Amino acid sequence: MKQSILLEGAKFQITIKRLCQQLIENHGDFSNAVLIGIQPRGTYLAKRIQKEIYSMTGHQVQLGVLDITFYRDDFRMKGASPLAANSTVIDFMVDGKDVVLIDDVLWTGRTIRSAMDAMQAFGRPGKMELLVLVDRRFSRQIPIQPDYIGIQVDSIDSQKVIVSWEEVDTTDSIVLVTEKK
């Protein structure tokens, strides 16, 4: 197995700050914008984004976390192991709001499609945007493109992109893993 470090340390933090700056440029004081982290790994990025925006602007952006388990199209696939559900916490109205969906890695687009379906249970947003730390540009199954991108990675299906978070993995890093044959 070959591992290539794509991002770590100071560059990881700078990437998050750059994403926050782009959000600030587009949403100003965030009076009409909310952040929604997609469970499980998108929530770490969403919390970091919320904290960083507060430190940069003094604006406390509303943050929710969304579980998409039961909205996935592969939820009941034969032979698949049951997925463990996470919690959804969205304690504010999204009607008419600019909703920024946040996830760590965008690959096929199926997770985002599920998140968009799940959001309908909480109202009708005025606009939905997508922020991802890693955009795996190839292998989309659904035509979804992010509005905010930390880094883009050209990878093949057999490779894996692993995002590690200091909060749970003891370090911040993005690694590309290639199986040797």
mmCIF file of C-alpha atoms in Angstrom:
data_model
loop_
_atom_site.group_PDB
_atom_site.id
_atom_site.type_symbol
_atom_site.label_atom_id
_atom_site.label_comp_id
_atom_site.label_asym_id
_atom_site.label_seq_id
_atom_site.Cartn_x
_atom_site.Cartn_y
_atom_site.Cartn_z
ATOM 1 C CA MET A 1 0.000 0.000 0.000
ATOM 2 C CA LYS A 2 1.385 3.372 -1.043
ATOM 3 C CA GLN A 3 0.394 6.531 0.846
ATOM 4 C CA SER A 4 0.860 10.045 -0.487
ATOM 5 C CA ILE A 5 0.299 12.976 1.846
ATOM 6 C CA LEU A 6 -1.748 15.589 0.015
ATOM 7 C CA LEU A 7 -2.169 18.103 2.824
ATOM 8 C CA GLU A 8 -1.150 18.385 6.474
ATOM 9 C CA GLY A 9 -0.119 20.776 9.211
ATOM 10 C CA ALA A 10 -0.070 24.495 8.418
ATOM 11 C CA LYS A 11 -1.277 23.981 4.840
ATOM 12 C CA PHE A 12 -4.325 22.120 6.173
ATOM 13 C CA GLN A 13 -5.185 25.090 8.418
ATOM 14 C CA ILE A 14 -4.544 27.619 5.641
ATOM 15 C CA THR A 15 -6.928 25.707 3.376
ATOM 16 C CA ILE A 16 -9.694 25.940 5.981
ATOM 17 C CA LYS A 17 -9.043 29.667 6.450
ATOM 18 C CA ARG A 18 -9.230 30.187 2.672
ATOM 19 C CA LEU A 19 -12.576 28.391 2.535
ATOM 20 C CA CYS A 20 -13.847 30.628 5.351
ATOM 21 C CA GLN A 21 -12.676 33.749 3.539
ATOM 22 C CA GLN A 22 -14.612 32.678 0.445
ATOM 23 C CA LEU A 23 -17.734 32.116 2.545
ATOM 24 C CA ILE A 24 -17.336 35.533 4.183
ATOM 25 C CA GLU A 25 -16.970 37.189 0.767
ATOM 26 C CA ASN A 26 -20.196 35.557 -0.440
ATOM 27 C CA HIS A 27 -22.335 35.703 2.716
ATOM 28 C CA GLY A 28 -21.202 38.845 4.576
ATOM 29 C CA ASP A 29 -22.633 38.771 8.088
ATOM 30 C CA PHE A 30 -24.332 35.373 7.547
ATOM 31 C CA SER A 31 -27.722 36.811 8.509
ATOM 32 C CA ASN A 32 -29.334 34.664 5.792
ATOM 33 C CA ALA A 33 -26.864 31.751 5.705
ATOM 34 C CA VAL A 34 -26.527 28.564 7.747
ATOM 35 C CA LEU A 35 -23.959 25.767 7.790
ATOM 36 C CA ILE A 36 -24.978 22.098 7.701
ATOM 37 C CA GLY A 37 -22.302 19.446 8.310
ATOM 38 C CA ILE A 38 -23.012 16.037 6.818
ATOM 39 C CA GLN A 39 -22.563 13.209 9.337
ATOM 40 C CA PRO A 40 -20.185 11.803 10.236
ATOM 41 C CA ARG A 41 -16.957 13.356 8.878
ATOM 42 C CA GLY A 42 -18.366 16.569 7.423
ATOM 43 C CA THR A 43 -19.300 17.703 10.911
ATOM 44 C CA TYR A 44 -15.652 18.145 11.915
ATOM 45 C CA LEU A 45 -15.083 20.485 8.986
ATOM 46 C CA ALA A 46 -18.355 22.344 9.616
ATOM 47 C CA LYS A 47 -17.444 22.987 13.267
ATOM 48 C CA ARG A 48 -13.989 24.215 12.259
ATOM 49 C CA ILE A 49 -15.526 26.504 9.625
ATOM 50 C CA GLN A 50 -18.006 27.926 12.152
ATOM 51 C CA LYS A 51 -15.268 28.543 14.728
ATOM 52 C CA GLU A 52 -12.922 30.135 12.186
ATOM 53 C CA ILE A 53 -15.619 32.436 10.779
ATOM 54 C CA TYR A 54 -16.371 33.588 14.316
ATOM 55 C CA SER A 55 -12.699 34.320 14.997
ATOM 56 C CA MET A 56 -12.369 36.200 11.685
ATOM 57 C CA THR A 57 -15.599 38.232 11.823
ATOM 58 C CA GLY A 58 -17.234 37.947 15.237
ATOM 59 C CA HIS A 59 -20.365 36.535 13.554
ATOM 60 C CA GLN A 60 -21.815 33.377 15.083
ATOM 61 C CA VAL A 61 -23.100 31.334 12.145
ATOM 62 C CA GLN A 62 -25.900 28.859 12.804
ATOM 63 C CA LEU A 63 -24.659 25.283 12.503
ATOM 64 C CA GLY A 64 -26.568 22.048 12.108
ATOM 65 C CA VAL A 65 -25.546 18.452 11.553
ATOM 66 C CA LEU A 66 -27.389 16.185 9.155
ATOM 67 C CA ASP A 67 -27.552 12.403 9.085
ATOM 68 C CA ILE A 68 -28.340 11.007 5.630
ATOM 69 C CA THR A 69 -28.361 7.290 6.478
ATOM 70 C CA PHE A 70 -32.008 6.660 5.639
ATOM 71 C CA TYR A 71 -31.889 8.841 2.521
ATOM 72 C CA ARG A 72 -29.089 6.886 0.833
ATOM 73 C CA ASP A 73 -30.045 4.944 -2.273
ATOM 74 C CA ASP A 74 -27.950 1.989 -1.087
ATOM 75 C CA PHE A 75 -29.467 1.852 2.411
ATOM 76 C CA ARG A 76 -31.218 -1.479 1.918
ATOM 77 C CA MET A 77 -29.017 -3.057 -0.718
ATOM 78 C CA LYS A 78 -28.853 -6.833 -0.539
ATOM 79 C CA GLY A 79 -25.609 -8.001 0.993
ATOM 80 C CA ALA A 80 -24.691 -4.603 2.395
ATOM 81 C CA SER A 81 -24.011 -4.404 6.100
ATOM 82 C CA PRO A 82 -26.470 -2.196 7.975
ATOM 83 C CA LEU A 83 -25.297 1.378 8.347
ATOM 84 C CA ALA A 84 -25.251 2.904 11.787
ATOM 85 C CA ALA A 85 -27.332 6.048 11.950
ATOM 86 C CA ASN A 86 -25.950 9.239 13.433
ATOM 87 C CA SER A 87 -27.920 12.108 14.887
ATOM 88 C CA THR A 88 -29.412 15.058 13.061
ATOM 89 C CA VAL A 89 -29.480 18.360 14.920
ATOM 90 C CA ILE A 90 -30.951 21.296 13.034
ATOM 91 C CA ASP A 91 -32.664 23.533 15.571
ATOM 92 C CA PHE A 92 -33.418 26.457 13.253
ATOM 93 C CA MET A 93 -35.545 27.116 10.197
ATOM 94 C CA VAL A 94 -33.943 26.733 6.768
ATOM 95 C CA ASP A 95 -36.854 28.206 4.790
ATOM 96 C CA GLY A 96 -35.507 30.884 2.459
ATOM 97 C CA LYS A 97 -31.981 30.559 3.883
ATOM 98 C CA ASP A 98 -28.737 30.055 2.010
ATOM 99 C CA VAL A 99 -27.748 26.571 3.172
ATOM 100 C CA VAL A 100 -24.087 25.607 2.878
ATOM 101 C CA LEU A 101 -23.787 21.809 2.945
ATOM 102 C CA ILE A 102 -20.363 20.753 4.205
ATOM 103 C CA ASP A 103 -18.599 17.425 3.722
ATOM 104 C CA ASP A 104 -15.002 16.276 3.836
ATOM 105 C CA VAL A 105 -14.757 14.427 0.483
ATOM 106 C CA LEU A 106 -16.865 14.673 -2.665
ATOM 107 C CA TRP A 107 -16.510 11.634 -4.892
ATOM 108 C CA THR A 108 -19.549 10.130 -6.632
ATOM 109 C CA GLY A 109 -22.041 12.797 -5.543
ATOM 110 C CA ARG A 110 -24.432 10.267 -4.031
ATOM 111 C CA THR A 111 -23.907 11.509 -0.470
ATOM 112 C CA ILE A 112 -24.714 15.066 -1.520
ATOM 113 C CA ARG A 113 -27.837 13.962 -3.390
ATOM 114 C CA SER A 114 -28.955 12.177 -0.218
ATOM 115 C CA ALA A 115 -28.231 15.294 1.860
ATOM 116 C CA MET A 116 -30.308 17.426 -0.503
ATOM 117 C CA ASP A 117 -33.200 14.978 -0.142
ATOM 118 C CA ALA A 118 -32.845 14.956 3.651
ATOM 119 C CA MET A 119 -32.813 18.770 3.815
ATOM 120 C CA GLN A 120 -36.354 18.871 2.434
ATOM 121 C CA ALA A 121 -37.598 17.580 5.800
ATOM 122 C CA PHE A 122 -36.409 20.842 7.376
ATOM 123 C CA GLY A 123 -37.950 23.304 4.957
ATOM 124 C CA ARG A 124 -37.266 24.842 1.582
ATOM 125 C CA PRO A 125 -33.914 26.640 1.414
ATOM 126 C CA GLY A 126 -33.626 29.673 -0.825
ATOM 127 C CA LYS A 127 -30.285 28.402 -2.085
ATOM 128 C CA MET A 128 -28.037 25.414 -1.470
ATOM 129 C CA GLU A 129 -24.267 25.524 -1.820
ATOM 130 C CA LEU A 130 -21.672 22.813 -1.325
ATOM 131 C CA LEU A 131 -18.349 23.158 0.468
ATOM 132 C CA VAL A 132 -15.900 20.238 0.454
ATOM 133 C CA LEU A 133 -12.372 19.872 1.722
ATOM 134 C CA VAL A 134 -11.463 17.378 -1.039
ATOM 135 C CA ASP A 135 -12.995 17.188 -4.503
ATOM 136 C CA ARG A 136 -12.251 13.882 -6.225
ATOM 137 C CA ARG A 137 -13.082 15.228 -9.659
ATOM 138 C CA PHE A 138 -13.499 11.952 -11.475
ATOM 139 C CA SER A 139 -16.034 9.122 -11.011
ATOM 140 C CA ARG A 140 -19.104 11.302 -10.461
ATOM 141 C CA GLN A 141 -22.270 9.261 -10.704
ATOM 142 C CA ILE A 142 -24.462 12.318 -10.200
ATOM 143 C CA PRO A 143 -23.746 15.711 -11.825
ATOM 144 C CA ILE A 144 -22.935 17.646 -8.653
ATOM 145 C CA GLN A 145 -20.151 20.208 -8.387
ATOM 146 C CA PRO A 146 -18.961 22.002 -5.239
ATOM 147 C CA ASP A 147 -19.120 25.775 -4.838
ATOM 148 C CA TYR A 148 -16.149 25.832 -2.430
ATOM 149 C CA ILE A 149 -13.186 23.448 -2.730
ATOM 150 C CA GLY A 150 -10.244 22.969 -0.392
ATOM 151 C CA ILE A 151 -8.197 20.841 -2.800
ATOM 152 C CA GLN A 152 -8.885 18.881 -5.963
ATOM 153 C CA VAL A 153 -7.529 15.384 -6.365
ATOM 154 C CA ASP A 154 -7.364 13.415 -9.584
ATOM 155 C CA SER A 155 -7.691 9.823 -8.470
ATOM 156 C CA ILE A 156 -8.971 6.526 -9.766
ATOM 157 C CA ASP A 157 -11.672 4.337 -8.240
ATOM 158 C CA SER A 158 -9.210 1.932 -6.621
ATOM 159 C CA GLN A 159 -7.567 4.743 -4.651
ATOM 160 C CA LYS A 160 -8.874 6.085 -1.359
ATOM 161 C CA VAL A 161 -8.730 9.608 0.029
ATOM 162 C CA ILE A 162 -8.512 9.598 3.816
ATOM 163 C CA VAL A 163 -9.093 12.787 5.781
ATOM 164 C CA SER A 164 -7.849 12.663 9.361
ATOM 165 C CA TRP A 165 -9.094 15.145 11.966
ATOM 166 C CA GLU A 166 -7.188 16.136 15.071
ATOM 167 C CA GLU A 167 -10.378 15.826 17.111
ATOM 168 C CA VAL A 168 -10.643 12.064 16.530
ATOM 169 C CA ASP A 169 -7.525 10.940 14.662
ATOM 170 C CA THR A 170 -4.861 12.971 16.580
ATOM 171 C CA THR A 171 -3.678 14.792 13.428
ATOM 172 C CA ASP A 172 -5.007 16.886 10.559
ATOM 173 C CA SER A 173 -4.090 15.410 7.197
ATOM 174 C CA ILE A 174 -5.324 14.274 3.815
ATOM 175 C CA VAL A 175 -3.735 11.129 2.435
ATOM 176 C CA LEU A 176 -4.151 9.370 -0.925
ATOM 177 C CA VAL A 177 -3.889 5.595 -0.506
ATOM 178 C CA THR A 178 -3.058 3.352 -3.464
ATOM 179 C CA GLU A 179 -3.238 -0.423 -3.177
ATOM 180 C CA LYS A 180 -0.177 -2.103 -4.660
ATOM 181 C CA LYS A 181 -0.913 -4.980 -6.982
#
